[in-house]
mmCIF file of C-alpha atoms and ligand atoms in Angstrom:
data_model
loop_
_atom_site.group_PDB
_atom_site.id
_atom_site.type_symbol
_atom_site.label_atom_id
_atom_site.label_comp_id
_atom_site.label_asym_id
_atom_site.label_seq_id
_atom_site.Cartn_x
_atom_site.Cartn_y
_atom_site.Cartn_z
ATOM 1 C CA MET A 25 0.246 -0.311 0.029
ATOM 2 C CA VAL A 26 3.221 2.422 0.900
ATOM 3 C CA VAL A 27 4.302 1.433 -2.044
ATOM 4 C CA ALA A 28 1.697 2.406 -3.911
ATOM 5 C CA THR A 29 1.268 5.263 -2.388
ATOM 6 C CA LEU A 30 4.818 6.346 -3.228
ATOM 7 C CA GLY A 31 4.207 5.350 -6.520
ATOM 8 C CA VAL A 32 0.883 7.181 -7.215
ATOM 9 C CA VAL A 33 3.062 9.859 -5.803
ATOM 10 C CA ALA A 34 6.756 9.429 -8.041
ATOM 11 C CA LEU A 35 4.241 9.027 -10.997
ATOM 12 C CA ALA A 36 2.441 13.407 -9.883
ATOM 13 C CA THR A 37 5.888 14.379 -9.084
ATOM 14 C CA VAL A 38 7.918 12.618 -12.365
ATOM 15 C CA GLY A 39 5.576 11.689 -14.519
ATOM 16 C CA ARG A 40 3.552 14.182 -15.166
ATOM 17 C CA PRO A 41 5.677 16.357 -16.697
ATOM 18 C CA ALA A 42 6.749 13.933 -19.084
ATOM 19 C CA LEU A 43 3.002 13.362 -20.140
ATOM 20 C CA GLU A 44 2.508 16.834 -20.323
ATOM 21 C CA ARG A 45 4.461 17.144 -22.917
ATOM 22 C CA ALA A 46 3.737 13.779 -24.214
ATOM 23 C CA TRP A 47 0.267 15.345 -24.867
ATOM 24 C CA PHE A 48 1.241 18.253 -25.833
ATOM 25 C CA VAL A 49 3.630 16.889 -28.948
ATOM 26 C CA TYR A 50 0.209 15.172 -29.669
ATOM 27 C CA SER A 51 -1.878 17.980 -30.216
ATOM 28 C CA LEU A 52 0.774 19.723 -32.331
ATOM 29 C CA ALA A 53 0.823 16.507 -34.948
ATOM 30 C CA THR A 54 -2.883 17.102 -34.618
ATOM 31 C CA ASP A 55 -2.870 20.982 -35.361
ATOM 32 C CA THR A 56 -2.447 21.650 -39.153
ATOM 33 C CA ALA A 57 1.671 24.343 -39.683
ATOM 34 C CA PRO A 58 0.858 28.246 -39.382
ATOM 35 C CA ALA A 59 -0.789 30.370 -41.935
ATOM 36 C CA HIS A 60 1.038 33.392 -41.050
ATOM 37 C CA LEU A 61 4.142 33.354 -38.848
ATOM 38 C CA LEU A 62 5.498 36.308 -35.938
ATOM 39 C CA ASN A 63 8.607 38.187 -37.051
ATOM 40 C CA PRO A 64 11.122 36.108 -34.904
ATOM 41 C CA VAL A 65 13.522 39.438 -34.569
ATOM 42 C CA ARG A 66 11.820 41.901 -32.545
ATOM 43 C CA ASP A 67 11.499 44.994 -33.665
ATOM 44 C CA VAL A 68 13.499 44.612 -37.127
ATOM 45 C CA ARG A 69 12.619 46.683 -40.282
ATOM 46 C CA ALA A 70 10.734 45.023 -43.134
ATOM 47 C CA ARG A 71 14.448 46.080 -45.027
ATOM 48 C CA LYS A 72 15.967 43.891 -43.500
ATOM 49 C CA PHE A 73 14.981 40.518 -44.382
ATOM 50 C CA VAL A 74 17.255 38.909 -47.129
ATOM 51 C CA ASN A 75 15.447 36.736 -48.709
ATOM 52 C CA SER A 76 18.774 34.015 -49.235
ATOM 53 C CA TRP A 77 16.625 30.953 -49.534
ATOM 54 C CA ASP A 78 18.717 28.481 -51.186
ATOM 55 C CA ALA A 79 21.885 30.643 -52.877
ATOM 56 C CA PRO A 80 24.646 28.309 -52.927
ATOM 57 C CA ARG A 81 26.685 28.454 -49.503
ATOM 58 C CA SER A 82 30.113 26.989 -49.426
ATOM 59 C CA GLY A 83 30.975 23.613 -49.532
ATOM 60 C CA GLY A 84 27.880 22.992 -52.841
ATOM 61 C CA ARG A 85 24.967 23.715 -49.402
ATOM 62 C CA ARG A 86 22.467 25.936 -50.660
ATOM 63 C CA HIS A 87 21.201 28.407 -47.810
ATOM 64 C CA GLN A 88 18.514 26.789 -46.227
ATOM 65 C CA GLY A 89 16.530 29.563 -44.978
ATOM 66 C CA ILE A 90 16.453 32.892 -45.053
ATOM 67 C CA ASP A 91 18.588 35.713 -42.881
ATOM 68 C CA ILE A 92 17.461 38.406 -41.056
ATOM 69 C CA PHE A 93 19.905 41.628 -39.986
ATOM 70 C CA ALA A 94 19.999 43.678 -36.816
ATOM 71 C CA PRO A 95 21.674 45.030 -34.245
ATOM 72 C CA LYS A 96 23.707 42.378 -31.702
ATOM 73 C CA ASP A 97 21.139 41.855 -28.825
ATOM 74 C CA THR A 98 18.199 42.713 -30.600
ATOM 75 C CA LEU A 99 15.245 39.844 -28.753
ATOM 76 C CA VAL A 100 14.661 36.694 -30.888
ATOM 77 C CA VAL A 101 11.116 35.132 -30.469
ATOM 78 C CA SER A 102 9.744 32.355 -30.975
ATOM 79 C CA THR A 103 7.120 32.306 -33.822
ATOM 80 C CA THR A 104 4.509 29.375 -32.923
ATOM 81 C CA ARG A 105 3.630 27.490 -30.444
ATOM 82 C CA GLY A 106 5.971 23.906 -28.768
ATOM 83 C CA LEU A 107 7.871 22.483 -27.353
ATOM 84 C CA VAL A 108 11.835 23.754 -27.510
ATOM 85 C CA THR A 109 13.893 20.444 -28.216
ATOM 86 C CA ARG A 110 17.710 21.266 -28.999
ATOM 87 C CA VAL A 111 19.238 24.162 -26.935
ATOM 88 C CA GLY A 112 23.568 24.285 -28.224
ATOM 89 C CA THR A 113 25.917 24.897 -30.352
ATOM 90 C CA ASN A 114 26.401 22.921 -34.021
ATOM 91 C CA ARG A 115 29.038 24.173 -36.548
ATOM 92 C CA LEU A 116 27.622 26.065 -38.669
ATOM 93 C CA GLY A 117 24.923 27.718 -36.394
ATOM 94 C CA GLY A 118 27.712 28.685 -33.959
ATOM 95 C CA GLN A 119 24.760 28.687 -30.970
ATOM 96 C CA ILE A 120 20.951 27.227 -32.508
ATOM 97 C CA VAL A 121 17.164 27.148 -30.207
ATOM 98 C CA THR A 122 14.745 24.423 -32.499
ATOM 99 C CA VAL A 123 11.759 24.070 -31.766
ATOM 100 C CA LEU A 124 8.961 21.642 -32.460
ATOM 101 C CA GLY A 125 6.109 23.080 -34.142
ATOM 102 C CA PRO A 126 2.650 22.963 -35.024
ATOM 103 C CA GLY A 127 2.577 20.589 -37.952
ATOM 104 C CA LEU A 128 5.185 18.696 -36.262
ATOM 105 C CA GLU A 129 8.031 21.393 -37.800
ATOM 106 C CA SER A 130 10.843 22.179 -36.676
ATOM 107 C CA HIS A 131 11.438 25.470 -36.836
ATOM 108 C CA TYR A 132 15.944 26.368 -36.251
ATOM 109 C CA TYR A 133 17.058 29.384 -34.924
ATOM 110 C CA ALA A 134 21.423 29.912 -35.045
ATOM 111 C CA HIS A 135 23.838 32.384 -34.646
ATOM 112 C CA LEU A 136 22.018 33.440 -31.734
ATOM 113 C CA ASP A 137 24.252 36.097 -29.162
ATOM 114 C CA ARG A 138 22.752 34.513 -26.179
ATOM 115 C CA PHE A 139 20.212 31.718 -25.058
ATOM 116 C CA GLY A 140 16.856 33.710 -23.504
ATOM 117 C CA ALA A 141 15.341 31.590 -20.905
ATOM 118 C CA PHE A 142 14.019 27.913 -21.792
ATOM 119 C CA HIS A 143 15.948 24.697 -21.976
ATOM 120 C CA ALA A 144 14.865 21.109 -24.072
ATOM 121 C CA GLY A 145 12.038 19.891 -23.186
ATOM 122 C CA ASP A 146 10.401 23.662 -22.128
ATOM 123 C CA ILE A 147 6.519 24.730 -23.988
ATOM 124 C CA VAL A 148 6.990 28.168 -25.397
ATOM 125 C CA ASN A 149 4.308 30.311 -26.843
ATOM 126 C CA PRO A 150 4.924 32.480 -30.101
ATOM 127 C CA GLY A 151 6.199 36.256 -29.345
ATOM 128 C CA ASP A 152 8.924 34.146 -25.596
ATOM 129 C CA VAL A 153 12.341 34.786 -25.733
ATOM 130 C CA LEU A 154 14.426 32.242 -27.299
ATOM 131 C CA GLY A 155 17.924 34.114 -27.570
ATOM 132 C CA TYR A 156 19.552 37.606 -28.958
ATOM 133 C CA VAL A 157 20.851 38.485 -32.137
ATOM 134 C CA GLY A 158 24.996 37.186 -32.999
ATOM 135 C CA ASN A 159 26.240 36.097 -35.400
ATOM 136 C CA ASN A 160 28.544 33.387 -33.893
ATOM 137 C CA GLY A 161 28.469 29.999 -35.994
ATOM 138 C CA ASN A 162 29.717 30.281 -39.336
ATOM 139 C CA ALA A 163 28.374 33.868 -40.213
ATOM 140 C CA ARG A 164 31.355 34.913 -37.330
ATOM 141 C CA GLY A 165 32.820 38.018 -39.164
ATOM 142 C CA THR A 166 29.827 39.135 -40.950
ATOM 143 C CA PRO A 167 27.130 41.757 -39.625
ATOM 144 C CA SER A 168 24.794 40.357 -36.779
ATOM 145 C CA HIS A 169 21.320 38.482 -37.765
ATOM 146 C CA LEU A 170 19.606 35.797 -37.132
ATOM 147 C CA HIS A 171 19.345 32.595 -39.139
ATOM 148 C CA TYR A 172 16.030 30.650 -39.485
ATOM 149 C CA GLY A 173 14.526 27.595 -41.243
ATOM 150 C CA ILE A 174 11.686 26.230 -40.323
ATOM 151 C CA TYR A 175 11.983 21.654 -41.231
ATOM 152 C CA GLY A 176 9.206 19.904 -42.402
ATOM 153 C CA HIS A 177 8.460 16.386 -43.786
ATOM 154 C CA HIS A 178 9.404 16.833 -46.463
ATOM 155 C CA GLY A 179 13.058 18.544 -44.906
ATOM 156 C CA ALA A 180 13.311 22.626 -45.360
ATOM 157 C CA GLU A 181 11.300 24.892 -46.014
ATOM 158 C CA ASN A 182 11.283 27.909 -46.929
ATOM 159 C CA PRO A 183 10.057 30.867 -44.605
ATOM 160 C CA SER A 184 10.668 33.947 -46.498
ATOM 161 C CA PHE A 185 7.194 34.491 -48.392
ATOM 162 C CA VAL A 186 8.799 38.300 -46.864
ATOM 163 C CA ARG A 187 5.466 40.973 -46.180
ATOM 164 C CA PRO A 188 5.884 45.127 -45.298
ATOM 165 C CA GLY A 189 5.914 45.144 -40.845
ATOM 166 C CA PHE A 190 7.032 44.837 -37.986
ATOM 167 C CA ASP A 191 4.689 41.296 -36.748
ATOM 168 C CA GLU A 192 2.954 41.029 -39.869
ATOM 169 C CA PRO A 193 2.360 37.721 -41.567
ATOM 170 C CA TRP A 194 5.026 36.983 -43.570
ATOM 171 C CA ARG A 195 4.536 33.725 -43.693
HETATM 172 ZN ZN1 ZN B 213 21.688 32.332 -42.947
#
């Protein structure tokens, strides 16, 4: 009886976040990818968007995202609700955050100068601060910018149907 009670308590304290995450991911999977996204860089003018999707890059790569130029330390916010799947570093992106969003699209935010308060496993809402604009990874030496990419079921998707204005729908 005591063991059973302890088990229930353990489930309630340890299991609940995992169950909530599982339920949340299920809700993302059954949701459709949003037709409109927040501007991930706060207070940046639309002209600073550079639609460089598919532009050639070193090593035969293609640019699988868009670059949004802004002063270092400008807030980078989540374009969607989602589950933070990674807060870390890689060679090209430097300091990066990935968020699993509606329709199970993965949203990729790169070259961050520093991170926000979220960790892998956290749930975020649109507008939550994921980090701050920087220029690390393969952007070292370039003007600071956010590299933003979306990866869906068929790989990288073009997020760059850019519309003018702040926080306007742009996809
Ligand atoms: Zn880029």
